[in-house]
PDB file of C-alpha atoms in Angstrom:
ATOM      1  CA  UNK A   1       3.739  33.947 -17.814  1.00 60.00           C
ATOM      2  CA  UNK A   2       1.001  33.393 -20.462  1.00 61.00           C
ATOM      3  CA  UNK A   3      -2.225  31.441 -20.621  1.00 60.00           C
ATOM      4  CA  UNK A   4      -2.215  28.939 -23.476  1.00 60.00           C
ATOM      5  CA  UNK A   5      -5.363  26.770 -23.817  1.00 60.00           C
ATOM      6  CA  UNK A   6      -6.147  27.609 -20.185  1.00 62.00           C
ATOM      7  CA  UNK A   7      -2.740  26.260 -19.144  1.00 67.00           C
ATOM      8  CA  UNK A   8      -0.296  28.657 -17.597  1.00 73.00           C
ATOM      9  CA  UNK A   9       2.906  28.780 -19.659  1.00 83.00           C
ATOM     10  CA  UNK A  10       5.825  29.555 -17.392  1.00 88.00           C
ATOM     11  CA  UNK A  11       8.675  31.808 -18.390  1.00 91.00           C
ATOM     12  CA  UNK A  12      12.226  31.902 -17.040  1.00 91.00           C
ATOM     13  CA  UNK A  13      11.315  34.254 -14.184  1.00 93.00           C
ATOM     14  CA  UNK A  14       8.542  31.930 -13.000  1.00 93.00           C
ATOM     15  CA  UNK A  15      10.885  28.961 -13.068  1.00 92.00           C
ATOM     16  CA  UNK A  16      13.481  30.883 -11.082  1.00 93.00           C
ATOM     17  CA  UNK A  17      10.866  31.838  -8.510  1.00 94.00           C
ATOM     18  CA  UNK A  18       9.824  28.193  -8.218  1.00 93.00           C
ATOM     19  CA  UNK A  19      13.444  27.157  -7.862  1.00 91.00           C
ATOM     20  CA  UNK A  20      13.893  29.685  -5.052  1.00 93.00           C
ATOM     21  CA  UNK A  21      10.749  28.448  -3.293  1.00 93.00           C
ATOM     22  CA  UNK A  22      11.879  24.829  -3.578  1.00 89.00           C
ATOM     23  CA  UNK A  23      15.102  25.766  -1.827  1.00 89.00           C
ATOM     24  CA  UNK A  24      13.298  27.667   0.926  1.00 92.00           C
ATOM     25  CA  UNK A  25       9.571  28.310   0.803  1.00 93.00           C
ATOM     26  CA  UNK A  26       9.757  30.521   3.909  1.00 94.00           C
ATOM     27  CA  UNK A  27      11.863  33.266   2.299  1.00 95.00           C
ATOM     28  CA  UNK A  28      10.132  36.592   1.714  1.00 95.00           C
ATOM     29  CA  UNK A  29       8.985  38.044  -1.608  1.00 96.00           C
ATOM     30  CA  UNK A  30      11.589  40.761  -1.091  1.00 96.00           C
ATOM     31  CA  UNK A  31      14.397  38.236  -0.649  1.00 96.00           C
ATOM     32  CA  UNK A  32      13.354  36.365  -3.794  1.00 96.00           C
ATOM     33  CA  UNK A  33      12.989  39.636  -5.698  1.00 96.00           C
ATOM     34  CA  UNK A  34      16.419  40.805  -4.606  1.00 96.00           C
ATOM     35  CA  UNK A  35      17.981  37.510  -5.656  1.00 94.00           C
ATOM     36  CA  UNK A  36      16.343  37.613  -9.087  1.00 94.00           C
ATOM     37  CA  UNK A  37      16.656  41.362  -9.593  1.00 95.00           C
ATOM     38  CA  UNK A  38      12.905  41.985  -9.820  1.00 96.00           C
ATOM     39  CA  UNK A  39      10.352  43.870  -7.699  1.00 96.00           C
ATOM     40  CA  UNK A  40       8.811  42.029  -4.732  1.00 96.00           C
ATOM     41  CA  UNK A  41       5.355  42.888  -6.122  1.00 96.00           C
ATOM     42  CA  UNK A  42       6.236  40.971  -9.302  1.00 96.00           C
ATOM     43  CA  UNK A  43       7.270  37.998  -7.180  1.00 96.00           C
ATOM     44  CA  UNK A  44       3.989  38.254  -5.227  1.00 97.00           C
ATOM     45  CA  UNK A  45       1.835  38.452  -8.389  1.00 96.00           C
ATOM     46  CA  UNK A  46       3.534  35.533 -10.040  1.00 96.00           C
ATOM     47  CA  UNK A  47       3.401  33.320  -6.942  1.00 96.00           C
ATOM     48  CA  UNK A  48      -0.310  34.092  -6.475  1.00 95.00           C
ATOM     49  CA  UNK A  49      -1.042  33.195 -10.096  1.00 93.00           C
ATOM     50  CA  UNK A  50       0.904  29.959  -9.828  1.00 93.00           C
ATOM     51  CA  UNK A  51      -0.996  29.100  -6.621  1.00 94.00           C
ATOM     52  CA  UNK A  52      -4.339  29.861  -8.263  1.00 92.00           C
ATOM     53  CA  UNK A  53      -3.449  27.710 -11.261  1.00 91.00           C
ATOM     54  CA  UNK A  54      -2.375  24.764  -9.115  1.00 90.00           C
ATOM     55  CA  UNK A  55       1.274  24.880 -10.178  1.00 91.00           C
ATOM     56  CA  UNK A  56       2.201  25.513  -6.564  1.00 93.00           C
ATOM     57  CA  UNK A  57       0.121  22.876  -4.821  1.00 90.00           C
ATOM     58  CA  UNK A  58       0.998  23.612  -1.199  1.00 91.00           C
ATOM     59  CA  UNK A  59       3.731  24.646   1.207  1.00 93.00           C
ATOM     60  CA  UNK A  60       4.788  21.950   3.598  1.00 88.00           C
ATOM     61  CA  UNK A  61       7.576  20.940   5.976  1.00 87.00           C
ATOM     62  CA  UNK A  62      10.019  18.088   5.422  1.00 82.00           C
ATOM     63  CA  UNK A  63      10.171  16.234   8.725  1.00 79.00           C
ATOM     64  CA  UNK A  64      12.968  13.929   9.809  1.00 78.00           C
ATOM     65  CA  UNK A  65      10.759  11.294  11.440  1.00 73.00           C
ATOM     66  CA  UNK A  66      13.717   9.661  13.181  1.00 74.00           C
ATOM     67  CA  UNK A  67      14.827  12.902  14.845  1.00 82.00           C
ATOM     68  CA  UNK A  68      11.211  13.628  15.749  1.00 81.00           C
ATOM     69  CA  UNK A  69      11.257  10.377  17.703  1.00 77.00           C
ATOM     70  CA  UNK A  70       8.627   8.647  15.579  1.00 77.00           C
ATOM     71  CA  UNK A  71       9.121   4.919  15.449  1.00 80.00           C
ATOM     72  CA  UNK A  72       7.750   3.541  12.222  1.00 88.00           C
ATOM     73  CA  UNK A  73       8.583   1.300   9.312  1.00 92.00           C
ATOM     74  CA  UNK A  74       8.095   2.087   5.652  1.00 94.00           C
ATOM     75  CA  UNK A  75       7.407  -0.470   2.966  1.00 97.00           C
ATOM     76  CA  UNK A  76       6.745  -0.585  -0.744  1.00 97.00           C
ATOM     77  CA  UNK A  77       3.819  -2.748  -1.795  1.00 97.00           C
ATOM     78  CA  UNK A  78       3.597  -4.084  -5.328  1.00 96.00           C
ATOM     79  CA  UNK A  79      -0.014  -5.003  -5.904  1.00 96.00           C
ATOM     80  CA  UNK A  80      -0.900  -7.171  -8.888  1.00 95.00           C
ATOM     81  CA  UNK A  81      -4.441  -6.384  -9.956  1.00 93.00           C
ATOM     82  CA  UNK A  82      -7.155  -7.308 -12.364  1.00 91.00           C
ATOM     83  CA  UNK A  83      -6.801  -4.528 -15.009  1.00 88.00           C
ATOM     84  CA  UNK A  84     -10.550  -3.830 -14.829  1.00 88.00           C
ATOM     85  CA  UNK A  85     -10.333  -3.085 -11.120  1.00 91.00           C
ATOM     86  CA  UNK A  86      -6.948  -1.382 -10.835  1.00 90.00           C
ATOM     87  CA  UNK A  87      -8.268   2.209 -10.889  1.00 92.00           C
ATOM     88  CA  UNK A  88     -10.699   1.396  -8.093  1.00 94.00           C
ATOM     89  CA  UNK A  89      -8.004  -0.366  -6.068  1.00 95.00           C
ATOM     90  CA  UNK A  90      -5.700   2.655  -6.456  1.00 95.00           C
ATOM     91  CA  UNK A  91      -8.484   5.035  -5.391  1.00 96.00           C
ATOM     92  CA  UNK A  92      -9.290   2.936  -2.322  1.00 96.00           C
ATOM     93  CA  UNK A  93      -5.622   2.889  -1.335  1.00 97.00           C
ATOM     94  CA  UNK A  94      -5.496   6.683  -1.592  1.00 97.00           C
ATOM     95  CA  UNK A  95      -8.137   6.899   1.147  1.00 96.00           C
ATOM     96  CA  UNK A  96      -6.052   4.967   3.687  1.00 96.00           C
ATOM     97  CA  UNK A  97      -3.986   7.185   6.015  1.00 94.00           C
ATOM     98  CA  UNK A  98      -1.292   4.468   6.159  1.00 95.00           C
ATOM     99  CA  UNK A  99      -0.612   4.928   2.451  1.00 97.00           C
ATOM    100  CA  UNK A 100       1.765   7.756   1.559  1.00 95.00           C
ATOM    101  CA  UNK A 101       2.030   7.400  -2.199  1.00 95.00           C
ATOM    102  CA  UNK A 102       0.204   5.406  -4.882  1.00 97.00           C
ATOM    103  CA  UNK A 103       1.316   4.802  -8.471  1.00 95.00           C
ATOM    104  CA  UNK A 104       0.229   2.579 -11.327  1.00 91.00           C
ATOM    105  CA  UNK A 105       2.885   0.988 -13.476  1.00 86.00           C
ATOM    106  CA  UNK A 106       2.796  -0.603 -16.883  1.00 78.00           C
ATOM    107  CA  UNK A 107       5.024  -3.643 -16.998  1.00 73.00           C
ATOM    108  CA  UNK A 108       4.144  -7.126 -18.194  1.00 70.00           C
ATOM    109  CA  UNK A 109       1.232  -6.991 -15.799  1.00 72.00           C
ATOM    110  CA  UNK A 110      -0.659  -3.984 -14.520  1.00 77.00           C
ATOM    111  CA  UNK A 111       0.780  -3.115 -11.140  1.00 90.00           C
ATOM    112  CA  UNK A 112       0.028  -0.677  -8.396  1.00 95.00           C
ATOM    113  CA  UNK A 113       2.983   0.470  -6.333  1.00 96.00           C
ATOM    114  CA  UNK A 114       2.240   2.023  -2.982  1.00 97.00           C
ATOM    115  CA  UNK A 115       4.380   3.365  -0.172  1.00 96.00           C
ATOM    116  CA  UNK A 116       2.978   2.424   3.197  1.00 97.00           C
ATOM    117  CA  UNK A 117       3.957   3.372   6.712  1.00 95.00           C
ATOM    118  CA  UNK A 118       3.170   1.411   9.876  1.00 95.00           C
ATOM    119  CA  UNK A 119       4.163   1.330  13.526  1.00 93.00           C
ATOM    120  CA  UNK A 120       5.840  -2.077  13.239  1.00 94.00           C
ATOM    121  CA  UNK A 121       5.875  -5.233  11.117  1.00 95.00           C
ATOM    122  CA  UNK A 122       2.816  -6.657  12.820  1.00 95.00           C
ATOM    123  CA  UNK A 123       0.676  -3.587  12.215  1.00 96.00           C
ATOM    124  CA  UNK A 124       1.936  -3.465   8.622  1.00 97.00           C
ATOM    125  CA  UNK A 125       0.813  -7.051   8.114  1.00 97.00           C
ATOM    126  CA  UNK A 126      -2.559  -6.441   9.782  1.00 96.00           C
ATOM    127  CA  UNK A 127      -3.188  -3.439   7.555  1.00 97.00           C
ATOM    128  CA  UNK A 128      -2.326  -5.337   4.372  1.00 97.00           C
ATOM    129  CA  UNK A 129      -4.276  -8.451   5.389  1.00 97.00           C
ATOM    130  CA  UNK A 130      -7.380  -6.550   6.536  1.00 96.00           C
ATOM    131  CA  UNK A 131      -7.477  -3.560   4.225  1.00 96.00           C
ATOM    132  CA  UNK A 132      -5.574  -4.323   1.014  1.00 97.00           C
ATOM    133  CA  UNK A 133      -5.841  -8.062   0.254  1.00 97.00           C
ATOM    134  CA  UNK A 134      -9.688  -8.032   0.542  1.00 97.00           C
ATOM    135  CA  UNK A 135     -10.106  -5.254  -2.070  1.00 97.00           C
ATOM    136  CA  UNK A 136     -11.901  -6.636  -5.151  1.00 95.00           C
ATOM    137  CA  UNK A 137      -9.420  -7.084  -8.008  1.00 94.00           C
ATOM    138  CA  UNK A 138      -6.309  -7.637  -5.882  1.00 96.00           C
ATOM    139  CA  UNK A 139      -4.589 -10.744  -7.248  1.00 95.00           C
ATOM    140  CA  UNK A 140      -1.474 -10.861  -5.086  1.00 95.00           C
ATOM    141  CA  UNK A 141       0.844  -8.574  -3.162  1.00 97.00           C
ATOM    142  CA  UNK A 142       4.610  -8.366  -2.744  1.00 97.00           C
ATOM    143  CA  UNK A 143       5.878  -6.163   0.064  1.00 97.00           C
ATOM    144  CA  UNK A 144       9.412  -4.934   0.667  1.00 97.00           C
ATOM    145  CA  UNK A 145      10.218  -3.305   3.980  1.00 96.00           C
ATOM    146  CA  UNK A 146      12.661  -0.441   3.471  1.00 94.00           C
ATOM    147  CA  UNK A 147      15.723  -0.596   5.676  1.00 90.00           C
ATOM    148  CA  UNK A 148      17.976   2.342   4.785  1.00 86.00           C
ATOM    149  CA  UNK A 149      17.368   5.594   2.950  1.00 83.00           C
ATOM    150  CA  UNK A 150      20.193   6.755   0.692  1.00 88.00           C
ATOM    151  CA  UNK A 151      18.481   9.698  -0.987  1.00 84.00           C
ATOM    152  CA  UNK A 152      15.223  11.614  -0.859  1.00 79.00           C
ATOM    153  CA  UNK A 153      14.580  14.752  -2.864  1.00 76.00           C
ATOM    154  CA  UNK A 154      11.589  16.502  -4.356  1.00 73.00           C
ATOM    155  CA  UNK A 155      11.127  16.949  -8.101  1.00 72.00           C
ATOM    156  CA  UNK A 156      13.319  19.903  -9.001  1.00 71.00           C
ATOM    157  CA  UNK A 157      12.028  22.671 -11.211  1.00 68.00           C
ATOM    158  CA  UNK A 158      15.637  23.272 -12.250  1.00 61.00           C
ATOM    159  CA  UNK A 159      15.619  20.074 -14.304  1.00 54.00           C
ATOM    160  CA  UNK A 160      12.295  21.040 -15.853  1.00 54.00           C
ATOM    161  CA  UNK A 161      13.755  24.440 -16.673  1.00 53.00           C
ATOM    162  CA  UNK A 162      16.589  22.770 -18.589  1.00 54.00           C
ATOM    163  CA  UNK A 163      14.091  20.606 -20.466  1.00 54.00           C
ATOM    164  CA  UNK A 164      12.035  23.668 -21.441  1.00 49.00           C
ATOM    165  CA  UNK A 165      15.200  25.332 -22.614  1.00 44.00           C
ATOM    166  CA  UNK A 166      15.866  22.406 -24.907  1.00 39.00           C
ATOM    167  CA  UNK A 167      12.339  22.348 -26.304  1.00 38.00           C
ATOM    168  CA  UNK A 168      12.021  26.069 -26.952  1.00 40.00           C
ATOM    169  CA  UNK A 169      15.604  26.507 -28.018  1.00 34.00           C
ATOM    170  CA  UNK A 170      15.495  30.148 -26.983  1.00 37.00           C
ATOM    171  CA  UNK A 171      17.154  29.810 -23.608  1.00 36.00           C
ATOM    172  CA  UNK A 172      20.584  28.635 -22.630  1.00 37.00           C
ATOM    173  CA  UNK A 173      21.198  25.789 -20.150  1.00 35.00           C
ATOM    174  CA  UNK A 174      20.722  28.137 -17.207  1.00 39.00           C
ATOM    175  CA  UNK A 175      17.314  29.087 -18.519  1.00 38.00           C
ATOM    176  CA  UNK A 176      18.415  32.586 -19.490  1.00 40.00           C
ATOM    177  CA  UNK A 177      17.547  34.277 -22.745  1.00 36.00           C
TER     178      UNK A 177
ATOM    179  CA  UNK B   1     -24.429 -29.073  18.964  1.00 79.00           C
ATOM    180  CA  UNK B   2     -27.523 -27.393  17.562  1.00 87.00           C
ATOM    181  CA  UNK B   3     -28.304 -26.749  13.897  1.00 88.00           C
ATOM    182  CA  UNK B   4     -27.919 -22.992  14.291  1.00 89.00           C
ATOM    183  CA  UNK B   5     -24.368 -23.297  15.624  1.00 92.00           C
ATOM    184  CA  UNK B   6     -23.400 -25.751  12.889  1.00 93.00           C
ATOM    185  CA  UNK B   7     -24.846 -23.486  10.174  1.00 94.00           C
ATOM    186  CA  UNK B   8     -22.914 -20.585  11.593  1.00 93.00           C
ATOM    187  CA  UNK B   9     -19.626 -22.486  11.468  1.00 95.00           C
ATOM    188  CA  UNK B  10     -20.287 -23.703   7.929  1.00 96.00           C
ATOM    189  CA  UNK B  11     -21.493 -20.354   6.531  1.00 96.00           C
ATOM    190  CA  UNK B  12     -19.716 -18.320   3.876  1.00 97.00           C
ATOM    191  CA  UNK B  13     -18.341 -15.127   5.382  1.00 97.00           C
ATOM    192  CA  UNK B  14     -18.063 -11.778   3.532  1.00 96.00           C
ATOM    193  CA  UNK B  15     -14.762 -11.087   1.742  1.00 94.00           C
ATOM    194  CA  UNK B  16     -13.526  -8.686   4.428  1.00 94.00           C
ATOM    195  CA  UNK B  17     -13.753 -11.546   6.938  1.00 96.00           C
ATOM    196  CA  UNK B  18     -12.196 -14.181   4.669  1.00 97.00           C
ATOM    197  CA  UNK B  19      -8.833 -15.787   5.400  1.00 98.00           C
ATOM    198  CA  UNK B  20      -6.047 -14.438   3.179  1.00 98.00           C
ATOM    199  CA  UNK B  21      -2.986 -16.644   2.799  1.00 98.00           C
ATOM    200  CA  UNK B  22       0.398 -14.889   3.031  1.00 98.00           C
ATOM    201  CA  UNK B  23       3.883 -16.406   2.806  1.00 97.00           C
ATOM    202  CA  UNK B  24       5.491 -13.719   4.985  1.00 97.00           C
ATOM    203  CA  UNK B  25       4.761 -10.211   6.300  1.00 96.00           C
ATOM    204  CA  UNK B  26       2.819  -8.370   3.581  1.00 96.00           C
ATOM    205  CA  UNK B  27       3.257 -11.016   0.896  1.00 98.00           C
ATOM    206  CA  UNK B  28      -0.186 -12.178  -0.173  1.00 98.00           C
ATOM    207  CA  UNK B  29      -0.380 -15.332  -2.310  1.00 98.00           C
ATOM    208  CA  UNK B  30      -3.687 -14.489  -3.978  1.00 97.00           C
ATOM    209  CA  UNK B  31      -5.353 -17.446  -2.257  1.00 97.00           C
ATOM    210  CA  UNK B  32      -8.228 -16.838   0.147  1.00 97.00           C
ATOM    211  CA  UNK B  33     -11.012 -18.799   1.818  1.00 98.00           C
ATOM    212  CA  UNK B  34     -14.485 -17.635   2.843  1.00 97.00           C
ATOM    213  CA  UNK B  35     -15.792 -20.787   4.500  1.00 97.00           C
ATOM    214  CA  UNK B  36     -14.594 -23.848   6.380  1.00 97.00           C
ATOM    215  CA  UNK B  37     -15.059 -25.995   3.266  1.00 97.00           C
ATOM    216  CA  UNK B  38     -13.085 -23.575   1.109  1.00 97.00           C
ATOM    217  CA  UNK B  39     -10.414 -23.227   3.800  1.00 97.00           C
ATOM    218  CA  UNK B  40      -9.978 -27.007   3.832  1.00 96.00           C
ATOM    219  CA  UNK B  41      -9.646 -27.075   0.035  1.00 96.00           C
ATOM    220  CA  UNK B  42      -7.160 -24.203  -0.061  1.00 97.00           C
ATOM    221  CA  UNK B  43      -4.969 -25.856   2.602  1.00 96.00           C
ATOM    222  CA  UNK B  44      -4.262 -28.523  -0.029  1.00 94.00           C
ATOM    223  CA  UNK B  45      -3.196 -26.125  -2.748  1.00 94.00           C
ATOM    224  CA  UNK B  46      -1.491 -23.141  -1.097  1.00 97.00           C
ATOM    225  CA  UNK B  47       2.309 -22.833  -0.892  1.00 96.00           C
ATOM    226  CA  UNK B  48       3.567 -24.771   2.149  1.00 96.00           C
ATOM    227  CA  UNK B  49       5.522 -21.668   3.250  1.00 96.00           C
ATOM    228  CA  UNK B  50       2.175 -20.000   3.817  1.00 97.00           C
ATOM    229  CA  UNK B  51       1.026 -22.847   6.076  1.00 97.00           C
ATOM    230  CA  UNK B  52       4.200 -22.584   8.169  1.00 96.00           C
ATOM    231  CA  UNK B  53       3.869 -18.795   8.360  1.00 96.00           C
ATOM    232  CA  UNK B  54       0.273 -18.780   9.561  1.00 97.00           C
ATOM    233  CA  UNK B  55       0.328 -21.854  11.808  1.00 95.00           C
ATOM    234  CA  UNK B  56       3.133 -20.587  14.033  1.00 93.00           C
ATOM    235  CA  UNK B  57       1.697 -17.073  14.218  1.00 95.00           C
ATOM    236  CA  UNK B  58      -1.582 -18.554  15.442  1.00 95.00           C
ATOM    237  CA  UNK B  59      -3.507 -17.025  12.513  1.00 96.00           C
ATOM    238  CA  UNK B  60      -5.468 -20.182  11.649  1.00 97.00           C
ATOM    239  CA  UNK B  61      -6.523 -20.690  15.259  1.00 96.00           C
ATOM    240  CA  UNK B  62      -7.547 -17.025  15.573  1.00 97.00           C
ATOM    241  CA  UNK B  63      -9.611 -16.986  12.359  1.00 97.00           C
ATOM    242  CA  UNK B  64     -11.421 -20.225  13.165  1.00 97.00           C
ATOM    243  CA  UNK B  65     -12.165 -18.994  16.686  1.00 97.00           C
ATOM    244  CA  UNK B  66     -13.112 -15.398  15.918  1.00 97.00           C
ATOM    245  CA  UNK B  67     -14.652 -15.574  12.457  1.00 97.00           C
ATOM    246  CA  UNK B  68     -16.026 -19.111  12.076  1.00 97.00           C
ATOM    247  CA  UNK B  69     -16.638 -19.236  15.830  1.00 96.00           C
ATOM    248  CA  UNK B  70     -15.684 -22.900  16.197  1.00 97.00           C
ATOM    249  CA  UNK B  71     -13.834 -23.015  19.519  1.00 96.00           C
ATOM    250  CA  UNK B  72     -13.267 -26.797  19.434  1.00 96.00           C
ATOM    251  CA  UNK B  73     -11.654 -26.738  16.023  1.00 97.00           C
ATOM    252  CA  UNK B  74      -9.573 -23.682  16.987  1.00 97.00           C
ATOM    253  CA  UNK B  75      -8.229 -25.611  19.970  1.00 96.00           C
ATOM    254  CA  UNK B  76      -7.326 -28.610  17.800  1.00 95.00           C
ATOM    255  CA  UNK B  77      -5.481 -26.363  15.352  1.00 95.00           C
ATOM    256  CA  UNK B  78      -3.765 -24.622  18.271  1.00 93.00           C
ATOM    257  CA  UNK B  79      -2.364 -27.974  19.428  1.00 93.00           C
ATOM    258  CA  UNK B  80      -0.630 -28.394  16.055  1.00 92.00           C
ATOM    259  CA  UNK B  81       1.454 -25.299  16.808  1.00 88.00           C
ATOM    260  CA  UNK B  82       3.183 -27.171  19.596  1.00 87.00           C
ATOM    261  CA  UNK B  83       4.128 -30.174  17.458  1.00 88.00           C
ATOM    262  CA  UNK B  84       6.940 -28.380  15.600  1.00 86.00           C
ATOM    263  CA  UNK B  85       5.791 -29.830  12.292  1.00 88.00           C
ATOM    264  CA  UNK B  86       7.227 -28.468   9.035  1.00 88.00           C
ATOM    265  CA  UNK B  87       6.526 -28.649   5.318  1.00 89.00           C
ATOM    266  CA  UNK B  88       3.965 -31.095   4.004  1.00 92.00           C
ATOM    267  CA  UNK B  89       3.567 -32.648   7.467  1.00 93.00           C
ATOM    268  CA  UNK B  90       1.728 -29.439   8.405  1.00 94.00           C
ATOM    269  CA  UNK B  91      -0.455 -29.688   5.326  1.00 96.00           C
ATOM    270  CA  UNK B  92      -1.361 -33.306   6.078  1.00 95.00           C
ATOM    271  CA  UNK B  93      -2.097 -32.678   9.739  1.00 95.00           C
ATOM    272  CA  UNK B  94      -4.129 -29.554   9.048  1.00 96.00           C
ATOM    273  CA  UNK B  95      -6.147 -31.267   6.355  1.00 96.00           C
ATOM    274  CA  UNK B  96      -6.809 -34.307   8.556  1.00 96.00           C
ATOM    275  CA  UNK B  97      -7.954 -32.132  11.470  1.00 96.00           C
ATOM    276  CA  UNK B  98     -10.137 -29.895   9.288  1.00 97.00           C
ATOM    277  CA  UNK B  99     -11.754 -32.688   7.269  1.00 96.00           C
ATOM    278  CA  UNK B 100     -12.520 -34.679  10.425  1.00 96.00           C
ATOM    279  CA  UNK B 101     -14.312 -31.681  11.894  1.00 96.00           C
ATOM    280  CA  UNK B 102     -16.044 -30.791   8.624  1.00 96.00           C
ATOM    281  CA  UNK B 103     -17.349 -34.308   8.127  1.00 95.00           C
ATOM    282  CA  UNK B 104     -18.614 -34.373  11.713  1.00 94.00           C
ATOM    283  CA  UNK B 105     -20.439 -31.051  11.258  1.00 94.00           C
ATOM    284  CA  UNK B 106     -22.166 -31.971   7.995  1.00 92.00           C
ATOM    285  CA  UNK B 107     -23.226 -35.356   9.395  1.00 90.00           C
ATOM    286  CA  UNK B 108     -25.169 -33.715  12.231  1.00 83.00           C
TER     287      UNK B 108
END
């Protein structure tokens, strides 16, 4: 782990620690150390540095909303905006608790894509009509209500590890020297 | 009807109180209206699907009653819900009802 232009450059050990945490963030430093063949203090130091540098943003729990008995619907909004206002629209959306994710997209027109959750169709519509459509710069909105989830995963550091291997050319596909 | 009430009905409302035309749940057309006059104009140009969507949900009636605060007009619009009109018949009936009321208000 080295600092390059104030950016933390991760080595293979860091990536393996991240991979282990992505599998199970509740496992102990000792367990991770044992798995990687390094001291638990090394695991601790590296995790702390990655936390301090914002590489590890937070530890959270993946909840199965259905099993938790929460009745809600999820939808994807595609918001066509005036390019001059799109940043402001995206920022405003970020402040709404109903909005889970916000992205901008470059296609033929400048779009904002946002994932929104609501109790039911009526509350979804009320939210969009009262809080999204009136935002200055919103030109029109297309909303798709999601009906069935086929896959949901987090970004995997394993893939990033493979990419780094390719760029540096000093590691094999498993990220080992 | 006094001047104050008429002015209130005919005023331009802030954008957060405007009427936003949708064609279905969450699908905003980009057309909005901030006053009775503008609402009447937009009725003539918006996609007819939007008119069907809002009329039978009672959205027009609600906005006219709660935002423009014209109870009489809201009642007239509410009656149209029971007619079972579709397509451009809705547009024609809405426009006739709105323009009749608008012309009455500005003549006072």
